[in-house]
PDB file of C-alpha atoms in Angstrom:
ATOM      1  CA  UNK A 915      97.673 -93.493   7.188  1.00  0.00           C
ATOM      2  CA  UNK A 916     101.068 -94.793   7.670  1.00  0.00           C
ATOM      3  CA  UNK A 917     103.415 -91.834   7.866  1.00  0.00           C
ATOM      4  CA  UNK A 918     104.172 -90.131   4.908  1.00  0.00           C
ATOM      5  CA  UNK A 919     107.578 -90.458   3.675  1.00  0.00           C
ATOM      6  CA  UNK A 920     108.842 -88.977   0.304  1.00  0.00           C
ATOM      7  CA  UNK A 921     110.422 -91.646  -2.829  1.00  0.00           C
ATOM      8  CA  UNK A 922     112.894 -88.386  -2.917  1.00  0.00           C
ATOM      9  CA  UNK A 923     113.057 -86.914   0.149  1.00  0.00           C
ATOM     10  CA  UNK A 924     115.616 -84.574  -2.221  1.00  0.00           C
ATOM     11  CA  UNK A 925     113.489 -82.999  -3.809  1.00  0.00           C
ATOM     12  CA  UNK A 926     110.904 -82.952  -1.855  1.00  0.00           C
ATOM     13  CA  UNK A 927     112.888 -80.638   0.259  1.00  0.00           C
ATOM     14  CA  UNK A 928     113.675 -78.604  -2.932  1.00  0.00           C
ATOM     15  CA  UNK A 929     110.493 -77.852  -3.572  1.00  0.00           C
ATOM     16  CA  UNK A 930     109.440 -76.908  -0.564  1.00  0.00           C
ATOM     17  CA  UNK A 931     111.742 -74.766  -0.281  1.00  0.00           C
ATOM     18  CA  UNK A 932     110.241 -73.433  -3.008  1.00  0.00           C
ATOM     19  CA  UNK A 933     106.396 -73.060  -2.122  1.00  0.00           C
ATOM     20  CA  UNK A 934     105.483 -76.537  -4.161  1.00  0.00           C
ATOM     21  CA  UNK A 935     104.691 -79.231  -1.369  1.00  0.00           C
ATOM     22  CA  UNK A 936     104.112 -79.129   1.852  1.00  0.00           C
ATOM     23  CA  UNK A 937     106.985 -81.238   3.747  1.00  0.00           C
ATOM     24  CA  UNK A 938     104.525 -82.465   5.724  1.00  0.00           C
ATOM     25  CA  UNK A 939     103.034 -84.882   3.120  1.00  0.00           C
ATOM     26  CA  UNK A 940      99.793 -84.243   4.687  1.00  0.00           C
ATOM     27  CA  UNK A 941      98.646 -84.798   1.087  1.00  0.00           C
ATOM     28  CA  UNK A 942      97.548 -87.727   1.642  1.00  0.00           C
ATOM     29  CA  UNK A 943      95.276 -87.763   4.957  1.00  0.00           C
ATOM     30  CA  UNK A 944      93.765 -84.601   2.858  1.00  0.00           C
ATOM     31  CA  UNK A 945      92.289 -86.033   0.780  1.00  0.00           C
ATOM     32  CA  UNK A 946      90.791 -89.022   3.013  1.00  0.00           C
ATOM     33  CA  UNK A 947      89.275 -87.162   4.828  1.00  0.00           C
ATOM     34  CA  UNK A 948      87.801 -84.729   2.066  1.00  0.00           C
ATOM     35  CA  UNK A 949      85.575 -87.618   0.778  1.00  0.00           C
ATOM     36  CA  UNK A 950      85.062 -89.803   4.157  1.00  0.00           C
ATOM     37  CA  UNK A 951      84.031 -86.641   5.834  1.00  0.00           C
ATOM     38  CA  UNK A 952      81.349 -86.485   2.864  1.00  0.00           C
ATOM     39  CA  UNK A 953      80.497 -90.448   3.203  1.00  0.00           C
ATOM     40  CA  UNK A 954      81.998 -90.884   0.286  1.00  0.00           C
ATOM     41  CA  UNK A 955      84.090 -94.387  -0.238  1.00  0.00           C
ATOM     42  CA  UNK A 956      87.624 -93.496   0.347  1.00  0.00           C
ATOM     43  CA  UNK A 957      90.356 -93.207  -2.257  1.00  0.00           C
ATOM     44  CA  UNK A 958      92.243 -95.884  -3.991  1.00  0.00           C
ATOM     45  CA  UNK A 959      95.627 -96.280  -4.132  1.00  0.00           C
ATOM     46  CA  UNK A 960      96.077-100.186  -5.185  1.00  0.00           C
ATOM     47  CA  UNK A 961      97.408 -99.125  -8.810  1.00  0.00           C
ATOM     48  CA  UNK A 962     100.498 -96.949  -7.216  1.00  0.00           C
ATOM     49  CA  UNK A 963     103.714 -98.873  -8.624  1.00  0.00           C
ATOM     50  CA  UNK A 964     106.888 -98.439  -7.154  1.00  0.00           C
ATOM     51  CA  UNK A 965     107.437 -95.614 -10.420  1.00  0.00           C
ATOM     52  CA  UNK A 966     104.107 -93.872 -10.139  1.00  0.00           C
ATOM     53  CA  UNK A 967     101.403 -92.934  -8.006  1.00  0.00           C
ATOM     54  CA  UNK A 968      97.818 -93.564  -9.342  1.00  0.00           C
ATOM     55  CA  UNK A 969      95.184 -91.865  -6.899  1.00  0.00           C
ATOM     56  CA  UNK A 970      91.119 -92.406  -8.237  1.00  0.00           C
ATOM     57  CA  UNK A 971      88.545 -90.597  -6.437  1.00  0.00           C
ATOM     58  CA  UNK A 972      84.874 -91.874  -6.526  1.00  0.00           C
ATOM     59  CA  UNK A 973      82.150 -90.628  -7.587  1.00  0.00           C
ATOM     60  CA  UNK A 974      79.847 -91.500  -5.587  1.00  0.00           C
ATOM     61  CA  UNK A 975      77.043 -89.331  -3.855  1.00  0.00           C
ATOM     62  CA  UNK A 976      77.351 -87.521  -0.494  1.00  0.00           C
ATOM     63  CA  UNK A 977      76.646 -89.085   1.881  1.00  0.00           C
ATOM     64  CA  UNK A 978      74.534 -86.026   4.120  1.00  0.00           C
ATOM     65  CA  UNK A 979      72.772 -87.854   7.195  1.00  0.00           C
ATOM     66  CA  UNK A 980      77.083 -89.027   7.466  1.00  0.00           C
ATOM     67  CA  UNK A 981      78.439 -85.447   6.676  1.00  0.00           C
ATOM     68  CA  UNK A 982      76.065 -84.366   9.316  1.00  0.00           C
ATOM     69  CA  UNK A 983      76.749 -86.590  11.883  1.00  0.00           C
ATOM     70  CA  UNK A 984      80.606 -86.521  11.859  1.00  0.00           C
ATOM     71  CA  UNK A 985      79.684 -82.030  11.545  1.00  0.00           C
ATOM     72  CA  UNK A 986      77.601 -83.064  15.031  1.00  0.00           C
ATOM     73  CA  UNK A 987      80.295 -84.889  16.892  1.00  0.00           C
ATOM     74  CA  UNK A 988      83.519 -81.965  15.369  1.00  0.00           C
ATOM     75  CA  UNK A 989      81.303 -79.606  16.963  1.00  0.00           C
ATOM     76  CA  UNK A 990      80.115 -81.085  19.899  1.00  0.00           C
ATOM     77  CA  UNK A 991      84.392 -81.713  20.512  1.00  0.00           C
ATOM     78  CA  UNK A 992      85.524 -78.570  19.078  1.00  0.00           C
ATOM     79  CA  UNK A 993      88.139 -81.075  17.213  1.00  0.00           C
ATOM     80  CA  UNK A 994      88.233 -83.215  14.027  1.00  0.00           C
ATOM     81  CA  UNK A 995      87.883 -86.228  14.478  1.00  0.00           C
ATOM     82  CA  UNK A 996      91.641 -88.490  13.906  1.00  0.00           C
ATOM     83  CA  UNK A 997      91.754 -89.939  10.545  1.00  0.00           C
ATOM     84  CA  UNK A 998      92.107 -93.212  12.051  1.00  0.00           C
ATOM     85  CA  UNK A 999      88.286 -92.763  13.579  1.00  0.00           C
ATOM     86  CA  UNK A1000      86.828 -91.681   9.877  1.00  0.00           C
ATOM     87  CA  UNK A1001      88.224 -94.718   8.300  1.00  0.00           C
ATOM     88  CA  UNK A1002      87.283 -97.132  11.345  1.00  0.00           C
ATOM     89  CA  UNK A1003      83.372 -94.888  10.775  1.00  0.00           C
ATOM     90  CA  UNK A1004      83.306 -95.107   7.030  1.00  0.00           C
ATOM     91  CA  UNK A1005      84.191 -99.309   7.297  1.00  0.00           C
ATOM     92  CA  UNK A1006      81.308 -99.534   9.539  1.00  0.00           C
ATOM     93  CA  UNK A1007      78.287 -97.262   7.469  1.00  0.00           C
ATOM     94  CA  UNK A1008      79.781 -99.347   4.350  1.00  0.00           C
ATOM     95  CA  UNK A1009      80.169-102.686   6.107  1.00  0.00           C
ATOM     96  CA  UNK A1010      78.073-102.361   9.245  1.00  0.00           C
ATOM     97  CA  UNK A1011      80.776-105.067  11.477  1.00  0.00           C
ATOM     98  CA  UNK A1012      83.824-104.885  12.100  1.00  0.00           C
ATOM     99  CA  UNK A1013      87.176-106.641  14.286  1.00  0.00           C
ATOM    100  CA  UNK A1014      90.058-105.096  15.699  1.00  0.00           C
ATOM    101  CA  UNK A1015      92.204-107.101  13.516  1.00  0.00           C
ATOM    102  CA  UNK A1016      89.865-105.630   9.792  1.00  0.00           C
ATOM    103  CA  UNK A1017      90.296-101.770  10.524  1.00  0.00           C
ATOM    104  CA  UNK A1018      93.993-102.573  11.250  1.00  0.00           C
ATOM    105  CA  UNK A1019      94.482-103.356   7.007  1.00  0.00           C
ATOM    106  CA  UNK A1020      92.299-100.465   6.283  1.00  0.00           C
ATOM    107  CA  UNK A1021      93.539 -98.238   8.193  1.00  0.00           C
ATOM    108  CA  UNK A1022      97.822 -99.892   8.010  1.00  0.00           C
ATOM    109  CA  UNK A1023      98.619 -99.693  12.029  1.00  0.00           C
ATOM    110  CA  UNK A1024      98.845-102.745  13.862  1.00  0.00           C
ATOM    111  CA  UNK A1025      95.591-104.519  15.270  1.00  0.00           C
ATOM    112  CA  UNK A1026      96.073-102.717  19.136  1.00  0.00           C
ATOM    113  CA  UNK A1027      95.923 -99.676  17.261  1.00  0.00           C
ATOM    114  CA  UNK A1028      93.211-100.397  15.443  1.00  0.00           C
ATOM    115  CA  UNK A1029      91.622-101.696  18.867  1.00  0.00           C
ATOM    116  CA  UNK A1030      92.014 -98.179  20.560  1.00  0.00           C
ATOM    117  CA  UNK A1031      90.785 -96.402  18.056  1.00  0.00           C
ATOM    118  CA  UNK A1032      87.672 -98.903  18.081  1.00  0.00           C
ATOM    119  CA  UNK A1033      86.977 -98.299  21.280  1.00  0.00           C
ATOM    120  CA  UNK A1034      87.688 -94.550  21.905  1.00  0.00           C
ATOM    121  CA  UNK A1035      84.699 -94.327  19.418  1.00  0.00           C
ATOM    122  CA  UNK A1036      83.035 -96.733  21.624  1.00  0.00           C
ATOM    123  CA  UNK A1037      83.854 -93.900  24.843  1.00  0.00           C
ATOM    124  CA  UNK A1038      82.395 -91.230  22.289  1.00  0.00           C
ATOM    125  CA  UNK A1039      79.195 -93.340  22.009  1.00  0.00           C
ATOM    126  CA  UNK A1040      79.536 -93.632  18.362  1.00  0.00           C
ATOM    127  CA  UNK A1041      80.353 -97.280  18.006  1.00  0.00           C
ATOM    128  CA  UNK A1042      79.238-100.263  20.687  1.00  0.00           C
ATOM    129  CA  UNK A1043      81.203-103.225  20.875  1.00  0.00           C
ATOM    130  CA  UNK A1044      80.221-106.630  20.996  1.00  0.00           C
ATOM    131  CA  UNK A1045      80.619-110.146  22.030  1.00  0.00           C
ATOM    132  CA  UNK A1046      84.532-110.793  24.828  1.00  0.00           C
ATOM    133  CA  UNK A1047      87.201-109.459  24.084  1.00  0.00           C
ATOM    134  CA  UNK A1048      88.951-112.164  22.739  1.00  0.00           C
ATOM    135  CA  UNK A1049      85.893-112.326  19.261  1.00  0.00           C
ATOM    136  CA  UNK A1050      84.697-108.705  20.222  1.00  0.00           C
ATOM    137  CA  UNK A1051      83.546-107.017  16.948  1.00  0.00           C
ATOM    138  CA  UNK A1052      81.609-103.213  16.722  1.00  0.00           C
ATOM    139  CA  UNK A1053      79.276-101.849  15.260  1.00  0.00           C
ATOM    140  CA  UNK A1054      77.285 -97.763  14.857  1.00  0.00           C
ATOM    141  CA  UNK A1055      75.658 -96.852  17.767  1.00  0.00           C
ATOM    142  CA  UNK A1056      72.180 -97.076  18.389  1.00  0.00           C
ATOM    143  CA  UNK A1057      71.886 -93.324  18.491  1.00  0.00           C
ATOM    144  CA  UNK A1058      73.919 -92.576  15.048  1.00  0.00           C
ATOM    145  CA  UNK A1059      71.741 -95.275  13.345  1.00  0.00           C
ATOM    146  CA  UNK A1060      68.281 -93.251  15.252  1.00  0.00           C
ATOM    147  CA  UNK A1061      70.075 -89.759  13.514  1.00  0.00           C
ATOM    148  CA  UNK A1062      69.963 -91.196  10.350  1.00  0.00           C
ATOM    149  CA  UNK A1063      66.215 -92.294  10.594  1.00  0.00           C
ATOM    150  CA  UNK A1064      66.894 -95.816  10.076  1.00  0.00           C
ATOM    151  CA  UNK A1065      66.154 -97.816  13.777  1.00  0.00           C
ATOM    152  CA  UNK A1066      65.682-101.253  13.320  1.00  0.00           C
ATOM    153  CA  UNK A1067      69.532-101.577  11.395  1.00  0.00           C
ATOM    154  CA  UNK A1068      71.097-100.805  14.678  1.00  0.00           C
ATOM    155  CA  UNK A1069      69.067-104.457  16.096  1.00  0.00           C
ATOM    156  CA  UNK A1070      69.778-106.361  12.716  1.00  0.00           C
ATOM    157  CA  UNK A1071      73.515-105.521  13.000  1.00  0.00           C
ATOM    158  CA  UNK A1072      73.696-106.363  16.693  1.00  0.00           C
ATOM    159  CA  UNK A1073      72.245-109.616  16.584  1.00  0.00           C
ATOM    160  CA  UNK A1074      71.072-111.336  19.102  1.00  0.00           C
ATOM    161  CA  UNK A1075      71.214-111.925  22.775  1.00  0.00           C
ATOM    162  CA  UNK A1076      72.603-115.579  24.456  1.00  0.00           C
ATOM    163  CA  UNK A1077      69.036-116.156  25.723  1.00  0.00           C
ATOM    164  CA  UNK A1078      67.713-115.444  22.294  1.00  0.00           C
ATOM    165  CA  UNK A1079      70.422-117.582  20.426  1.00  0.00           C
ATOM    166  CA  UNK A1080      69.046-120.520  22.752  1.00  0.00           C
ATOM    167  CA  UNK A1081      65.722-120.430  22.007  1.00  0.00           C
ATOM    168  CA  UNK A1082      66.243-120.024  18.262  1.00  0.00           C
ATOM    169  CA  UNK A1083      68.004-123.577  18.453  1.00  0.00           C
ATOM    170  CA  UNK A1084      64.967-124.660  20.824  1.00  0.00           C
ATOM    171  CA  UNK A1085      62.914-124.048  18.739  1.00  0.00           C
ATOM    172  CA  UNK A1086      64.834-125.726  15.859  1.00  0.00           C
ATOM    173  CA  UNK A1087      65.444-129.089  18.135  1.00  0.00           C
ATOM    174  CA  UNK A1088      61.320-128.907  18.718  1.00  0.00           C
ATOM    175  CA  UNK A1089      60.467-128.683  14.635  1.00  0.00           C
ATOM    176  CA  UNK A1090      63.518-130.856  13.673  1.00  0.00           C
ATOM    177  CA  UNK A1091      64.622-133.411  16.390  1.00  0.00           C
ATOM    178  CA  UNK A1092      67.477-132.721  16.319  1.00  0.00           C
ATOM    179  CA  UNK A1093      70.381-129.647  15.522  1.00  0.00           C
ATOM    180  CA  UNK A1094      74.448-129.957  14.636  1.00  0.00           C
ATOM    181  CA  UNK A1095      76.783-127.780  15.388  1.00  0.00           C
ATOM    182  CA  UNK A1096      76.618-126.423  11.544  1.00  0.00           C
ATOM    183  CA  UNK A1097      73.126-125.864  11.649  1.00  0.00           C
ATOM    184  CA  UNK A1098      73.320-124.036  14.278  1.00  0.00           C
ATOM    185  CA  UNK A1099      75.851-121.638  12.768  1.00  0.00           C
ATOM    186  CA  UNK A1100      74.035-121.075   9.916  1.00  0.00           C
ATOM    187  CA  UNK A1101      70.906-120.186  12.384  1.00  0.00           C
ATOM    188  CA  UNK A1102      71.936-117.888  14.900  1.00  0.00           C
ATOM    189  CA  UNK A1103      75.226-116.078  12.274  1.00  0.00           C
ATOM    190  CA  UNK A1104      77.673-117.721  14.578  1.00  0.00           C
ATOM    191  CA  UNK A1105      81.417-118.671  14.254  1.00  0.00           C
ATOM    192  CA  UNK A1106      82.300-122.368  14.912  1.00  0.00           C
ATOM    193  CA  UNK A1107      83.839-121.355  18.228  1.00  0.00           C
ATOM    194  CA  UNK A1108      80.801-119.507  19.154  1.00  0.00           C
ATOM    195  CA  UNK A1109      78.154-122.473  18.308  1.00  0.00           C
ATOM    196  CA  UNK A1110      80.261-124.588  20.304  1.00  0.00           C
ATOM    197  CA  UNK A1111      80.276-122.928  23.386  1.00  0.00           C
ATOM    198  CA  UNK A1112      76.406-121.813  22.667  1.00  0.00           C
ATOM    199  CA  UNK A1113      75.819-125.497  22.691  1.00  0.00           C
ATOM    200  CA  UNK A1114      78.296-127.117  25.330  1.00  0.00           C
ATOM    201  CA  UNK A1115      76.324-124.174  27.603  1.00  0.00           C
ATOM    202  CA  UNK A1116      72.385-125.530  26.864  1.00  0.00           C
ATOM    203  CA  UNK A1117      74.519-129.190  27.805  1.00  0.00           C
ATOM    204  CA  UNK A1118      75.560-127.939  31.144  1.00  0.00           C
ATOM    205  CA  UNK A1119      71.631-126.662  31.821  1.00  0.00           C
ATOM    206  CA  UNK A1120      70.038-129.893  31.058  1.00  0.00           C
ATOM    207  CA  UNK A1121      68.406-128.121  27.974  1.00  0.00           C
ATOM    208  CA  UNK A1122      69.850-130.711  25.036  1.00  0.00           C
ATOM    209  CA  UNK A1123      71.681-133.415  25.325  1.00  0.00           C
ATOM    210  CA  UNK A1124      74.604-134.627  23.379  1.00  0.00           C
ATOM    211  CA  UNK A1125      74.997-137.405  21.172  1.00  0.00           C
ATOM    212  CA  UNK A1126      77.720-138.688  19.241  1.00  0.00           C
ATOM    213  CA  UNK A1127      81.059-137.090  19.387  1.00  0.00           C
ATOM    214  CA  UNK A1128      82.757-134.377  17.522  1.00  0.00           C
ATOM    215  CA  UNK A1129      81.876-133.922  13.818  1.00  0.00           C
ATOM    216  CA  UNK A1130      79.418-136.402  14.602  1.00  0.00           C
ATOM    217  CA  UNK A1131      77.275-134.589  17.637  1.00  0.00           C
ATOM    218  CA  UNK A1132      74.050-133.708  17.425  1.00  0.00           C
ATOM    219  CA  UNK A1133      72.039-132.228  20.069  1.00  0.00           C
ATOM    220  CA  UNK A1134      68.212-133.448  21.378  1.00  0.00           C
ATOM    221  CA  UNK A1135      66.057-131.789  23.341  1.00  0.00           C
ATOM    222  CA  UNK A1136      67.682-132.457  27.652  1.00  0.00           C
TER     223      UNK A1136
END
């Protein structure tokens, strides 16, 4: 989270001296940690204005499997998970897959910081990285999915290997005679750039031949 800043520093210091508040202003982090450690949705501050702070706490039931994973990790390292790591795990638990850019928005930091958080979780075995450095995305690791009794979920989220993508394209062309980039994107759930690279790779291997140029290109068996 962003470093806490009191709206009125003088008032905050006065309240600190009489023991009403903490000068460190860690209340927000504590609230986030308390919600996320139990697998609940993050607190909602979106209705906050310049005049007032509005906090909404979701009433969803605790996710005990997620809670157990957090407890086991903190016990293994003898340290609390950083708040950014908790937010990342919660985001992956909910959205299944995130990029560093997407996480950066949620932790209110730059993409480089978000990437460091995700890579640290990857090294810890909690998260799995997929794709090249530039287009890398992240999912919860296979061991975490196995721990919560959903072994198939990791395979679904990790997606297919390049060889499997090629076979899917070949099967499609055999059935339909040809394929376009947009159809590859839909078939393999790839971005435009990833689909273009897949088709080029298959063309270079001689598995496919290209007919037409650019947006009108179609690919047939080589």
